[in-house]
Amino acid sequence: EVQLVQSGAEVKKPGESLKISCKGSGYSFTSYWIGWVRQMPGKGLEWMGIIYPGDSDTTYSPSFQGHVTFSVDKSISTAYLQWSTLKASDTAMYYCARLRIGSGSYYFDYWGQGTLVTVSS
Amino acid sequence: SSELTQDPAVSVALGQTVRITCQGDSLRTYYPSWYQVKPGQAPVLVIYGQNNRPSGIPDRFSGSTSGNTTSLTITGAQAEDEADYYCNSRDSNGNYVFGTGTKVTVL
């Protein structure tokens, strides 16, 4: 069974750093892109970018380029999303999702349960 | 990057049919996908590709695309279909854009 399990909720102060995780299981972790999606309180889904665990190739949304960093640890089938300097505006639910590609179709078929990040002084 | 535009909200009587639309230039090139998001839950893929449903998604959900517009249709809407729905599409720059979202209310 394919599963993406994310790390637990975080409460941080502005200016602090943070790294959240997404652990894949039940499939070949290095063979599928992982995407990150933000949902701010009461708002819609926003695509942040994708990372390919096989070689750490990344594509960032222009809206998030330079503000977040994606990484992976293949040895433990885990993808990471990190911030070096959090802002209150980073308060949101963050999801990871597996990207499937084939026959002109691109879609996120499995999703993590989400990690709630709260940034408040 | 590209934009995908959806109507903010639609309502449907229980058992009736509702169509949710999504417009954007990237839809002329790439098949869309649709996601259902219920409060407090992770998104769920309901339609992908030309008109494909993942295992476990009821066949009352269907999709179609013409030109720059894609539609998600729920035929015989049920109370459990009340949720937010988002389209998504890859664009020519390799970005994956979500639509603005549609809140579906089942009356």
Tab-separated table of C-alpha atoms in Angstrom:
chain	number	residue	atom	x	y	z
A	1	GLU	CA	0.000	0.000	0.000
A	2	VAL	CA	1.378	3.371	-1.052
A	3	GLN	CA	1.627	5.783	1.852
A	4	LEU	CA	3.061	9.218	2.430
A	5	VAL	CA	3.362	10.025	6.117
A	6	GLN	CA	4.226	13.558	7.149
A	7	SER	CA	5.760	14.852	10.337
A	8	GLY	CA	3.637	16.399	13.047
A	9	ALA	CA	2.359	19.904	13.596
A	10	GLU	CA	4.869	22.633	14.368
A	11	VAL	CA	4.604	25.914	16.244
A	12	LYS	CA	7.448	28.313	15.574
A	13	LYS	CA	8.364	31.945	16.060
A	14	PRO	CA	9.113	34.366	13.222
A	15	GLY	CA	12.758	34.164	12.214
A	16	GLU	CA	13.166	30.543	13.252
A	17	SER	CA	14.068	27.736	10.881
A	18	LEU	CA	12.051	24.599	10.224
A	19	LYS	CA	12.299	21.324	8.322
A	20	ILE	CA	9.243	19.099	7.865
A	21	SER	CA	9.264	15.613	6.404
A	22	CYS	CA	7.319	13.270	4.164
A	23	LYS	CA	8.142	9.554	4.320
A	24	GLY	CA	7.110	7.345	1.445
A	25	SER	CA	6.445	3.628	1.630
A	26	GLY	CA	4.877	0.886	-0.440
A	27	TYR	CA	6.529	1.918	-3.703
A	28	SER	CA	9.908	2.716	-5.238
A	29	PHE	CA	10.522	6.088	-3.588
A	30	THR	CA	13.286	7.115	-5.980
A	31	SER	CA	11.177	6.570	-9.092
A	32	TYR	CA	8.447	9.177	-8.591
A	33	TRP	CA	8.523	12.929	-8.182
A	34	ILE	CA	7.252	14.318	-4.887
A	35	GLY	CA	5.342	17.581	-4.892
A	36	TRP	CA	4.690	20.053	-2.099
A	37	VAL	CA	1.430	21.960	-1.797
A	38	ARG	CA	0.478	24.803	0.550
A	39	GLN	CA	-2.985	25.615	1.836
A	40	MET	CA	-3.177	28.780	3.878
A	41	PRO	CA	-6.069	29.124	6.347
A	42	GLY	CA	-9.333	29.475	4.447
A	43	LYS	CA	-7.549	29.577	1.098
A	44	GLY	CA	-6.979	27.328	-1.890
A	45	LEU	CA	-4.292	24.864	-2.860
A	46	GLU	CA	-0.977	26.302	-4.090
A	47	TRP	CA	1.672	24.230	-5.848
A	48	MET	CA	5.087	24.922	-4.351
A	49	GLY	CA	7.263	22.676	-6.467
A	50	ILE	CA	8.512	19.165	-7.008
A	51	ILE	CA	11.615	17.108	-6.306
A	52	TYR	CA	12.791	13.861	-7.882
A	53	PRO	CA	14.204	11.646	-5.144
A	54	GLY	CA	16.325	9.698	-7.617
A	55	ASP	CA	18.678	12.606	-8.286
A	56	SER	CA	17.247	15.492	-6.215
A	57	ASP	CA	16.299	17.397	-9.359
A	58	THR	CA	13.927	20.176	-8.317
A	59	THR	CA	11.472	22.591	-9.857
A	60	TYR	CA	10.189	25.418	-7.722
A	61	SER	CA	7.082	27.467	-8.338
A	62	PRO	CA	8.135	31.053	-9.089
A	63	SER	CA	6.023	32.062	-6.088
A	64	PHE	CA	8.150	29.989	-3.720
A	65	GLN	CA	11.599	30.054	-5.363
A	66	GLY	CA	14.125	31.321	-2.868
A	67	HIS	CA	11.778	31.056	0.104
A	68	VAL	CA	11.828	27.296	0.678
A	69	THR	CA	14.186	24.407	-0.018
A	70	PHE	CA	13.356	20.830	-0.975
A	71	SER	CA	15.626	17.902	-0.204
A	72	VAL	CA	15.508	14.134	0.118
A	73	ASP	CA	17.227	11.351	1.998
A	74	LYS	CA	16.950	8.325	-0.254
A	75	SER	CA	18.271	5.993	2.411
A	76	ILE	CA	15.120	6.528	4.472
A	77	SER	CA	12.669	7.321	1.637
A	78	THR	CA	11.985	10.760	3.018
A	79	ALA	CA	11.475	14.137	1.389
A	80	TYR	CA	11.874	17.404	3.231
A	81	LEU	CA	10.585	20.950	2.993
A	82	GLN	CA	12.536	23.553	4.879
A	83	TRP	CA	12.595	27.233	5.708
A	84	SER	CA	15.631	29.110	6.984
A	85	THR	CA	13.664	32.122	8.215
A	86	LEU	CA	9.981	31.675	8.932
A	87	LYS	CA	7.436	34.449	8.625
A	88	ALA	CA	3.945	34.675	10.042
A	89	SER	CA	2.690	34.384	6.475
A	90	ASP	CA	4.141	30.849	6.323
A	91	THR	CA	1.341	29.709	8.624
A	92	ALA	CA	-0.453	27.045	6.617
A	93	MET	CA	-1.087	23.366	6.080
A	94	TYR	CA	1.576	21.763	3.912
A	95	TYR	CA	0.985	18.589	1.941
A	96	CYS	CA	3.334	16.310	0.072
A	97	ALA	CA	2.000	14.267	-2.826
A	98	ARG	CA	3.331	11.733	-5.313
A	99	LEU	CA	3.339	12.859	-8.937
A	100	ARG	CA	2.379	10.388	-11.633
A	101	ILE	CA	3.343	11.012	-15.247
A	102	GLY	CA	2.160	9.073	-18.268
A	103	SER	CA	0.489	9.411	-21.664
A	104	GLY	CA	0.179	13.153	-21.413
A	105	SER	CA	-1.309	12.906	-17.932
A	106	TYR	CA	0.242	14.514	-14.885
A	107	TYR	CA	-1.461	14.073	-11.539
A	108	PHE	CA	-0.886	13.698	-7.813
A	109	ASP	CA	-2.244	10.297	-6.892
A	110	TYR	CA	-1.244	9.846	-3.235
A	111	TRP	CA	-1.120	12.556	-0.611
A	112	GLY	CA	0.332	12.881	2.838
A	113	GLN	CA	-1.963	13.752	5.714
A	114	GLY	CA	-0.569	17.269	5.925
A	115	THR	CA	1.640	19.146	8.362
A	116	LEU	CA	0.223	22.228	10.038
A	117	VAL	CA	2.825	24.932	10.505
A	118	THR	CA	1.949	27.837	12.778
A	119	VAL	CA	4.291	30.810	12.947
A	120	SER	CA	3.463	33.247	15.697
A	121	SER	CA	5.302	35.435	18.134
B	1	SER	CA	2.966	31.055	-14.788
B	2	SER	CA	-0.414	29.954	-16.123
B	3	GLU	CA	-3.677	30.499	-14.291
B	4	LEU	CA	-6.676	28.225	-13.916
B	5	THR	CA	-9.987	29.902	-13.161
B	6	GLN	CA	-12.955	28.254	-11.457
B	7	ASP	CA	-16.325	29.514	-10.284
B	8	PRO	CA	-16.097	30.147	-6.523
B	9	ALA	CA	-19.200	28.205	-5.567
B	10	VAL	CA	-21.997	26.078	-6.943
B	11	SER	CA	-24.925	24.308	-5.335
B	12	VAL	CA	-26.797	21.196	-6.352
B	13	ALA	CA	-29.886	19.439	-5.072
B	14	LEU	CA	-29.361	15.979	-3.674
B	15	GLY	CA	-29.394	13.466	-6.518
B	16	GLN	CA	-29.081	16.055	-9.255
B	17	THR	CA	-26.180	16.782	-11.591
B	18	VAL	CA	-23.597	19.526	-11.174
B	19	ARG	CA	-20.814	20.599	-13.497
B	20	ILE	CA	-17.715	22.412	-12.242
B	21	THR	CA	-15.607	24.189	-14.840
B	22	CYS	CA	-11.972	25.249	-14.975
B	23	GLN	CA	-10.471	27.495	-17.629
B	24	GLY	CA	-6.881	28.074	-18.600
B	25	ASP	CA	-4.534	28.059	-21.569
B	26	SER	CA	-2.513	25.097	-20.281
B	27	LEU	CA	-5.580	22.905	-20.691
B	28	ARG	CA	-5.145	23.085	-24.452
B	29	THR	CA	-1.913	21.083	-24.081
B	30	TYR	CA	-2.067	18.970	-20.944
B	31	TYR	CA	-4.775	16.804	-19.434
B	32	PRO	CA	-6.061	18.142	-16.125
B	33	SER	CA	-6.619	16.429	-12.818
B	34	TRP	CA	-9.283	17.133	-10.206
B	35	TYR	CA	-9.045	16.991	-6.431
B	36	GLN	CA	-11.691	16.874	-3.720
B	37	VAL	CA	-10.853	18.586	-0.443
B	38	LYS	CA	-13.063	18.197	2.607
B	39	PRO	CA	-12.532	20.237	5.794
B	40	GLY	CA	-9.698	18.854	7.850
B	41	GLN	CA	-8.749	16.239	5.271
B	42	ALA	CA	-6.016	15.851	2.692
B	43	PRO	CA	-6.902	16.316	-0.973
B	44	VAL	CA	-8.176	13.266	-2.842
B	45	LEU	CA	-7.636	12.687	-6.560
B	46	VAL	CA	-11.001	12.114	-8.256
B	47	ILE	CA	-10.279	12.485	-11.991
B	48	TYR	CA	-7.092	12.412	-14.063
B	49	GLY	CA	-6.136	12.253	-17.697
B	50	GLN	CA	-8.760	12.239	-20.386
B	51	ASN	CA	-11.440	10.927	-18.001
B	52	ASN	CA	-10.010	8.414	-15.551
B	53	ARG	CA	-11.085	7.657	-12.005
B	54	PRO	CA	-8.734	6.224	-9.404
B	55	SER	CA	-9.799	3.067	-7.677
B	56	GLY	CA	-12.467	3.793	-5.080
B	57	ILE	CA	-13.862	6.926	-6.721
B	58	PRO	CA	-17.554	6.497	-7.587
B	59	ASP	CA	-18.519	6.488	-11.243
B	60	ARG	CA	-20.798	9.472	-10.675
B	61	PHE	CA	-17.618	11.548	-11.099
B	62	SER	CA	-16.556	12.213	-14.680
B	63	GLY	CA	-14.378	14.665	-16.547
B	64	SER	CA	-14.185	16.230	-19.978
B	65	THR	CA	-12.036	18.832	-21.720
B	66	SER	CA	-12.652	21.015	-24.741
B	67	GLY	CA	-10.234	23.708	-25.788
B	68	ASN	CA	-9.168	25.710	-22.773
B	69	THR	CA	-11.994	24.482	-20.542
B	70	THR	CA	-12.207	21.349	-18.475
B	71	SER	CA	-15.222	20.172	-16.504
B	72	LEU	CA	-15.852	17.873	-13.590
B	73	THR	CA	-19.381	16.489	-13.526
B	74	ILE	CA	-21.051	14.832	-10.574
B	75	THR	CA	-24.094	12.899	-11.788
B	76	GLY	CA	-26.468	12.189	-8.935
B	77	ALA	CA	-24.710	14.240	-6.266
B	78	GLN	CA	-24.622	12.786	-2.767
B	79	ALA	CA	-24.319	14.544	0.566
B	80	GLU	CA	-20.760	13.250	0.909
B	81	ASP	CA	-19.768	15.056	-2.284
B	82	GLU	CA	-20.030	18.404	-0.519
B	83	ALA	CA	-16.463	19.689	-0.621
B	84	ASP	CA	-14.061	22.039	-2.351
B	85	TYR	CA	-12.870	20.928	-5.773
B	86	TYR	CA	-9.664	22.015	-7.475
B	87	CYS	CA	-8.436	21.430	-10.990
B	88	ASN	CA	-4.715	21.146	-11.696
B	89	SER	CA	-2.663	21.184	-14.838
B	90	ARG	CA	0.939	21.198	-15.873
B	91	ASP	CA	1.953	24.244	-17.892
B	92	SER	CA	4.584	24.725	-20.594
B	93	ASN	CA	7.159	25.839	-18.009
B	94	GLY	CA	6.866	22.624	-16.013
B	95	ASN	CA	4.796	24.201	-13.261
B	96	TYR	CA	1.713	22.457	-11.850
B	97	VAL	CA	-0.973	25.066	-11.327
B	98	PHE	CA	-4.044	24.612	-9.182
B	99	GLY	CA	-7.315	26.257	-10.025
B	100	THR	CA	-8.894	28.795	-7.746
B	101	GLY	CA	-11.259	26.201	-6.311
B	102	THR	CA	-15.020	25.642	-6.301
B	103	LYS	CA	-17.080	25.059	-3.196
B	104	VAL	CA	-19.840	22.546	-3.906
B	105	THR	CA	-22.882	22.620	-1.629
B	106	VAL	CA	-25.368	19.754	-1.763
B	107	LEU	CA	-28.823	20.953	-0.810
